Short mmCIF file of C-alpha atoms in Angstrom, two decimals:
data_model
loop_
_atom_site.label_atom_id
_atom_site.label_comp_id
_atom_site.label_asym_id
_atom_site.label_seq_id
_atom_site.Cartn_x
_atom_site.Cartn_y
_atom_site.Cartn_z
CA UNK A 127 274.58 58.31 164.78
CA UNK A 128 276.16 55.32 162.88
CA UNK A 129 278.06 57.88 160.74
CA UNK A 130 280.57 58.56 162.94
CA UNK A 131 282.05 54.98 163.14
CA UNK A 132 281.59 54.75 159.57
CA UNK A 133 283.55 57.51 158.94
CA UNK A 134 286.57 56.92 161.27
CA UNK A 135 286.27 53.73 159.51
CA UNK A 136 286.56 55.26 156.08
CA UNK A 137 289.08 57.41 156.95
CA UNK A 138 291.95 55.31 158.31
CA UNK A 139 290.93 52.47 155.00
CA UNK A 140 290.30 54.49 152.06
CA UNK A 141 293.06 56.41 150.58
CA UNK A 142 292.52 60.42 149.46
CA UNK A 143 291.34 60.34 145.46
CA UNK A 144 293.81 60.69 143.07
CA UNK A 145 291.64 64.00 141.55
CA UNK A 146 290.88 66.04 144.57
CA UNK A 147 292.49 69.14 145.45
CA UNK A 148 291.97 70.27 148.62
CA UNK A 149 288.71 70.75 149.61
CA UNK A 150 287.90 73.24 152.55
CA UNK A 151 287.94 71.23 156.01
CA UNK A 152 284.61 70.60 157.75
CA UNK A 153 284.59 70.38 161.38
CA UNK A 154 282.15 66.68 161.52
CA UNK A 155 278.94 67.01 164.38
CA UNK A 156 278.91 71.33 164.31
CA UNK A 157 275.41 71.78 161.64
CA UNK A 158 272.56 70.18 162.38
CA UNK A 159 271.38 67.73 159.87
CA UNK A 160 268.50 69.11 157.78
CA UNK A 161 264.91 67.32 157.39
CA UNK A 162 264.10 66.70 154.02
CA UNK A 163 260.93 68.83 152.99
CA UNK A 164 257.78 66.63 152.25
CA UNK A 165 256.25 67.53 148.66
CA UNK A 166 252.62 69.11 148.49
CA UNK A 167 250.45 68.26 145.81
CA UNK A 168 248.69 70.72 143.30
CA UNK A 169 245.54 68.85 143.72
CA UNK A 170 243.73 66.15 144.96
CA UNK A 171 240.45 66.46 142.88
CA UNK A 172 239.60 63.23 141.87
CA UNK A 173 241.15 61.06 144.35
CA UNK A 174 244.33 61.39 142.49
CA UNK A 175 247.43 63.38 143.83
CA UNK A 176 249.18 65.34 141.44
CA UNK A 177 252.84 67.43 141.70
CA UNK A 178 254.21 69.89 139.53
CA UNK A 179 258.01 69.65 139.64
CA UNK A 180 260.94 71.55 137.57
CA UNK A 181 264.60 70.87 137.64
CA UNK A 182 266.74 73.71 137.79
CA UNK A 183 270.27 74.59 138.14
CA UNK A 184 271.01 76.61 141.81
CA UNK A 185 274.16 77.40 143.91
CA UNK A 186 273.70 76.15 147.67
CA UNK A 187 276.07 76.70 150.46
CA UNK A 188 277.20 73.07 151.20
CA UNK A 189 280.79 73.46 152.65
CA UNK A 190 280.96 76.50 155.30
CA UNK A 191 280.99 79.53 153.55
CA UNK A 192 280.76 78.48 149.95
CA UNK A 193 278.16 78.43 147.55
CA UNK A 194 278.32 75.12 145.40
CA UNK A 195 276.41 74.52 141.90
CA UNK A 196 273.61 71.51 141.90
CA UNK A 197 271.18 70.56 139.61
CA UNK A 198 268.10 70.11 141.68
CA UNK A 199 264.18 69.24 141.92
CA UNK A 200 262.62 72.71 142.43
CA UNK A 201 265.87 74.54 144.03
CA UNK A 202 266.07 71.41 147.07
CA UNK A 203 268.97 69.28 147.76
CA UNK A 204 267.72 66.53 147.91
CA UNK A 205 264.61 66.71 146.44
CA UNK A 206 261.47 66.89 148.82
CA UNK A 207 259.93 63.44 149.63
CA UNK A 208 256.66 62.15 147.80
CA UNK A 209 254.36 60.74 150.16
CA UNK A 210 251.94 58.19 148.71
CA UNK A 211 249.23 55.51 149.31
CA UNK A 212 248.73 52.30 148.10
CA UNK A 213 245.97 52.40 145.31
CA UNK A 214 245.37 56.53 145.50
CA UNK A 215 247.36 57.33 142.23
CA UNK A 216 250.42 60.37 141.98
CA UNK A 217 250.30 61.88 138.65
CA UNK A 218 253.79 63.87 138.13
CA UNK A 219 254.02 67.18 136.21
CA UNK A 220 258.20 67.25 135.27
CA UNK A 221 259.25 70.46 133.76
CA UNK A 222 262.81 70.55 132.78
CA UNK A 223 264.49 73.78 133.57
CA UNK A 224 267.48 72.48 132.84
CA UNK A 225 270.07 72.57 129.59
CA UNK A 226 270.80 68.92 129.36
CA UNK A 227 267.52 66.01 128.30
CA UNK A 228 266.20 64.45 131.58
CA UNK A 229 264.23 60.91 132.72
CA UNK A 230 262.55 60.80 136.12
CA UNK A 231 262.32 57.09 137.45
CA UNK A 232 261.01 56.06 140.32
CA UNK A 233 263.21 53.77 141.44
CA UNK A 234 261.80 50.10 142.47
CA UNK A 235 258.07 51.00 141.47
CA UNK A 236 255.42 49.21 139.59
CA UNK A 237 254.68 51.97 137.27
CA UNK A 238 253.42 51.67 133.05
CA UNK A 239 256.12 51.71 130.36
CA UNK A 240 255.22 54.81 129.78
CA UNK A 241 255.95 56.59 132.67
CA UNK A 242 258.89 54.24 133.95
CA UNK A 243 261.24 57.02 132.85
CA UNK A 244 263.69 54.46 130.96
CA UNK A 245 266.99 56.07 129.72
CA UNK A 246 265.98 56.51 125.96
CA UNK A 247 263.11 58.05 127.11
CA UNK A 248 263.83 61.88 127.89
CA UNK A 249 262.65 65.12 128.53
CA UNK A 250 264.52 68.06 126.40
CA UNK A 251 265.29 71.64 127.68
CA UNK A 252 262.44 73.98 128.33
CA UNK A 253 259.88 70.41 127.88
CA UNK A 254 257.51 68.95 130.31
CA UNK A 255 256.47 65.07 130.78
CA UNK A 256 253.59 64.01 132.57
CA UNK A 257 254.70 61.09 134.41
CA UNK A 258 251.68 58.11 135.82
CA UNK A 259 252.19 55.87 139.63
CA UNK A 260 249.40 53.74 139.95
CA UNK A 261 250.80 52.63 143.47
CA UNK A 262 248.77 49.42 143.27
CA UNK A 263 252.22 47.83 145.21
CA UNK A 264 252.11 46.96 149.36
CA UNK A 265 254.30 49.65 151.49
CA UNK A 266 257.96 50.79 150.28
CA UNK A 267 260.49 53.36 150.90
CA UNK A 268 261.58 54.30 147.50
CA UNK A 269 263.60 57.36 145.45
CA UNK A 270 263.43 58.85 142.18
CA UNK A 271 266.22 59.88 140.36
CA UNK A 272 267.43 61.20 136.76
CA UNK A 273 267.67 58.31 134.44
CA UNK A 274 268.73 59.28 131.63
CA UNK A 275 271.31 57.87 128.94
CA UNK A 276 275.10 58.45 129.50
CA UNK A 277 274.04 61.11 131.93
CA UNK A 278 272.67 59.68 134.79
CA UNK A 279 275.26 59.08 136.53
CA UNK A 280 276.84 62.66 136.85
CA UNK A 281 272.98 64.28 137.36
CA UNK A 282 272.06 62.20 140.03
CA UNK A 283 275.69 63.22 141.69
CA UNK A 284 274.79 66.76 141.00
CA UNK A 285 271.96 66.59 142.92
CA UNK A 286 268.67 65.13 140.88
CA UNK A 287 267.57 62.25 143.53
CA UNK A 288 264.66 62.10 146.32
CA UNK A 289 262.56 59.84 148.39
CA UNK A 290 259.19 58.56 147.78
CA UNK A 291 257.63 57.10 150.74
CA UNK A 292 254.89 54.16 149.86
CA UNK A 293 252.26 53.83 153.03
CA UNK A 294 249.49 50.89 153.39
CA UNK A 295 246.54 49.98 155.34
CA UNK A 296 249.26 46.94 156.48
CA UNK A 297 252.00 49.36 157.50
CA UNK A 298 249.57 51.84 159.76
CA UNK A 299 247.96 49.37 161.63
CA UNK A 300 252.27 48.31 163.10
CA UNK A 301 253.36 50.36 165.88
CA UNK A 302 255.69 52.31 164.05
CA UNK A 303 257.23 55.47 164.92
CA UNK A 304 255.21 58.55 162.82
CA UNK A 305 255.50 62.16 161.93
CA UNK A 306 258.76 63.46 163.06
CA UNK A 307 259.70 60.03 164.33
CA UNK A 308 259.75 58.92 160.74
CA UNK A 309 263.20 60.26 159.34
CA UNK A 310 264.41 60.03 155.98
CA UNK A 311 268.55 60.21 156.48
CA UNK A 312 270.34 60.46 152.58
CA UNK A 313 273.57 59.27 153.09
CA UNK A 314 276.04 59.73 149.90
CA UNK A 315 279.64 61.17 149.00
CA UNK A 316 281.08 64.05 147.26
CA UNK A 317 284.31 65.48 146.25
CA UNK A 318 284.61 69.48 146.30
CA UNK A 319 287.73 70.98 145.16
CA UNK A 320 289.04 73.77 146.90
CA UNK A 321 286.60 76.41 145.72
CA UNK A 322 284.08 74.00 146.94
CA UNK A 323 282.49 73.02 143.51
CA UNK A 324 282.18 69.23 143.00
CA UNK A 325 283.97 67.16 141.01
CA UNK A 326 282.80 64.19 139.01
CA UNK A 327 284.85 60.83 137.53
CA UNK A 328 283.38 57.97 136.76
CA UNK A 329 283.60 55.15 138.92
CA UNK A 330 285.20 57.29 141.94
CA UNK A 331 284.73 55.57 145.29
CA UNK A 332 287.02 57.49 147.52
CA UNK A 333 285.53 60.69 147.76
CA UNK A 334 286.00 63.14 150.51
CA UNK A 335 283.37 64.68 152.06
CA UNK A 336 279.88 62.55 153.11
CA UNK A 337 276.62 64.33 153.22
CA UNK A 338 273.55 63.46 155.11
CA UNK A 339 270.45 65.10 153.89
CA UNK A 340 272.63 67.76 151.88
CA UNK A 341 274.74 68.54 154.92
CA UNK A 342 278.32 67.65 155.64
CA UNK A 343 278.98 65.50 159.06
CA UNK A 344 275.87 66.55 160.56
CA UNK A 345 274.77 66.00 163.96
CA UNK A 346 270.42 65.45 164.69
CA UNK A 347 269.16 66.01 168.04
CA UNK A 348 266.17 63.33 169.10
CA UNK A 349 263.85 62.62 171.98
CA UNK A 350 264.51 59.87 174.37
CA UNK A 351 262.14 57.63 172.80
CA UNK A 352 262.56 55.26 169.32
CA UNK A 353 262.47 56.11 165.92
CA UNK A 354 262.26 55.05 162.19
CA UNK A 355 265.12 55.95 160.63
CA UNK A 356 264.81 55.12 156.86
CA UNK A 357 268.58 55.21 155.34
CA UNK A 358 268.72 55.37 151.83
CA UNK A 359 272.09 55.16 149.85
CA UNK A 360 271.40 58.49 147.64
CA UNK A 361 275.40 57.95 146.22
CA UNK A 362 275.91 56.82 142.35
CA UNK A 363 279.17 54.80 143.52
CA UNK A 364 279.76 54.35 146.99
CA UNK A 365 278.30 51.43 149.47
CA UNK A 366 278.07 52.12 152.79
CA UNK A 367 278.38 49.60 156.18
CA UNK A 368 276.76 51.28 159.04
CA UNK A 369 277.20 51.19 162.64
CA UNK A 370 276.62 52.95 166.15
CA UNK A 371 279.35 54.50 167.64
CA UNK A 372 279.18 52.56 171.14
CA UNK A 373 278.64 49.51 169.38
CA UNK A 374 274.83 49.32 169.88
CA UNK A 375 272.68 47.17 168.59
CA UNK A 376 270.53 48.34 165.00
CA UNK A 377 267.11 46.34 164.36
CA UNK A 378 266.31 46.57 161.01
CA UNK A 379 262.41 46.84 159.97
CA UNK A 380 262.53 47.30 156.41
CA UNK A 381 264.17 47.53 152.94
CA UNK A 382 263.61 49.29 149.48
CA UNK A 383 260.88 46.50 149.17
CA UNK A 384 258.62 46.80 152.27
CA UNK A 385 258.60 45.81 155.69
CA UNK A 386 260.32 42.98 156.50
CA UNK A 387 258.44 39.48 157.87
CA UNK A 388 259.88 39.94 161.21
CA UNK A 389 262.50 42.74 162.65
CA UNK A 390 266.20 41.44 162.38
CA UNK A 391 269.17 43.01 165.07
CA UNK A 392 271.98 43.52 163.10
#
């Protein structure tokens, strides 16, 4: 998996953060890397898909042995993936179990005002906001996350992000890997201090423990055969540069905005 050079590479460049205490040691490649549960809607009457979703605060086992605190969509870390079409609209039932305000935004869509889930525009403790996608936009891999003001930030690090996977007419008719061929892989960081809670500062880029799909240095067993593997930078801070391990080639298909005009080796 292109994590491993990228983290050798991370780990002889970037220096341990100033704030961390020592976090319990993971052994990397010894869990297996969970799948990220695909949401079910509530109902379909209509030819409209809607979801009921409430955030709540749990405590997950992250780090062998130790239960960490997240704020979450409906207990998952990350959140389960929304799978839409182009022109069948999502309507999106947010509850917020939670005892800070909230914003859900779907990150890169073509949504109303109204349901764009700007920063000013929360949801309080104990309230519920009935969010609107239209999905009239081609094909996209996208993610929603908390949005809202002076808090995002810190929530989204906590744990309120997940993917929302845009299909088309367009993208079908490609060859593409499907099913369990089609992975969603969450890369992001996270500092744990040695009772394995996380820590948040601002502006921290030197954290020191990755996660893929919630799970620290995981390893994913695949069939001989290709797949699409759609990465998405889940992290508040951090940019990652991605590689194979043997020095492989990657050929690139697609980005936050859609498919790509042609597939580019990289």
């Amino acid at each position: 998996m292109p994590l491993a050079a990228a983290r050798r590479a991370e780990a002889a460049d970037t220096p341990a953060p100033a704030n961390s205490t020592t976090a319990p040691a993971v052994e990397p490649f010894t869990v297996p890397m969970p799948l990220i549960p695909v949401a079910r809607p509530v109902s379909t009457a209509g030819g409209v898909d809607t979801y009921e979703s409430t955030t709540r605060k749990i405590t997950k086992e992250i780090l062998p042995g130790i239960r960490t605190e997240l704020l979450t969509y409906d207990g998952l870390f990350p959140g389960a993936t929304i799978r839409a079409c182009r022109n069948r609209p999502v309507v999106l039932v947010q509850h917020n179990g939670l005892d800070v305000p909230i914003s859900r935004h779907l990150h890169g869509a073509s949504v109303p005002q109204d349901s764009d889930g700007g920063p000013m525009d929360t949801i309080a403790p104990g309230d519920t906001r009935v969010y609107r996608y239209p999905n009239k936009q081609p094909h996209a891999s996208l993610w929603y996350h908390d949005h809202a003001h002076h808090t995002e930030s810190e929530n989204v690090y906590r744990g309120l992000h997940g993917g929302y996977l845009l299909g088309d007419a367009t993208e079908r008719a490609l060859p593409l890997p499907r099913g369990r061929y089609d992975v969603l892989i969450a890369l992001r960081d996270a500092d744990f201090d040695a009772s394995g809670q996380l820590l948040y500062a601002m502006g921290d880029r030197s954290r020191n423990t990755l996660l893929v799909n919630g799970a620290p240095y995981p390893y994913f067993e695949v069939a001989a055969r290709k797949y699409r593997l759609r990465f998405a930078n889940t992290s508040n801070m951090r940019f990652f540069e991605l590689r194979l391990a043997d020095g492989g080639d990657l050929v690139q298909i697609g980005s936050d905005g859609g498919l790509l005009p042609a597939p580019h080796t990289t």
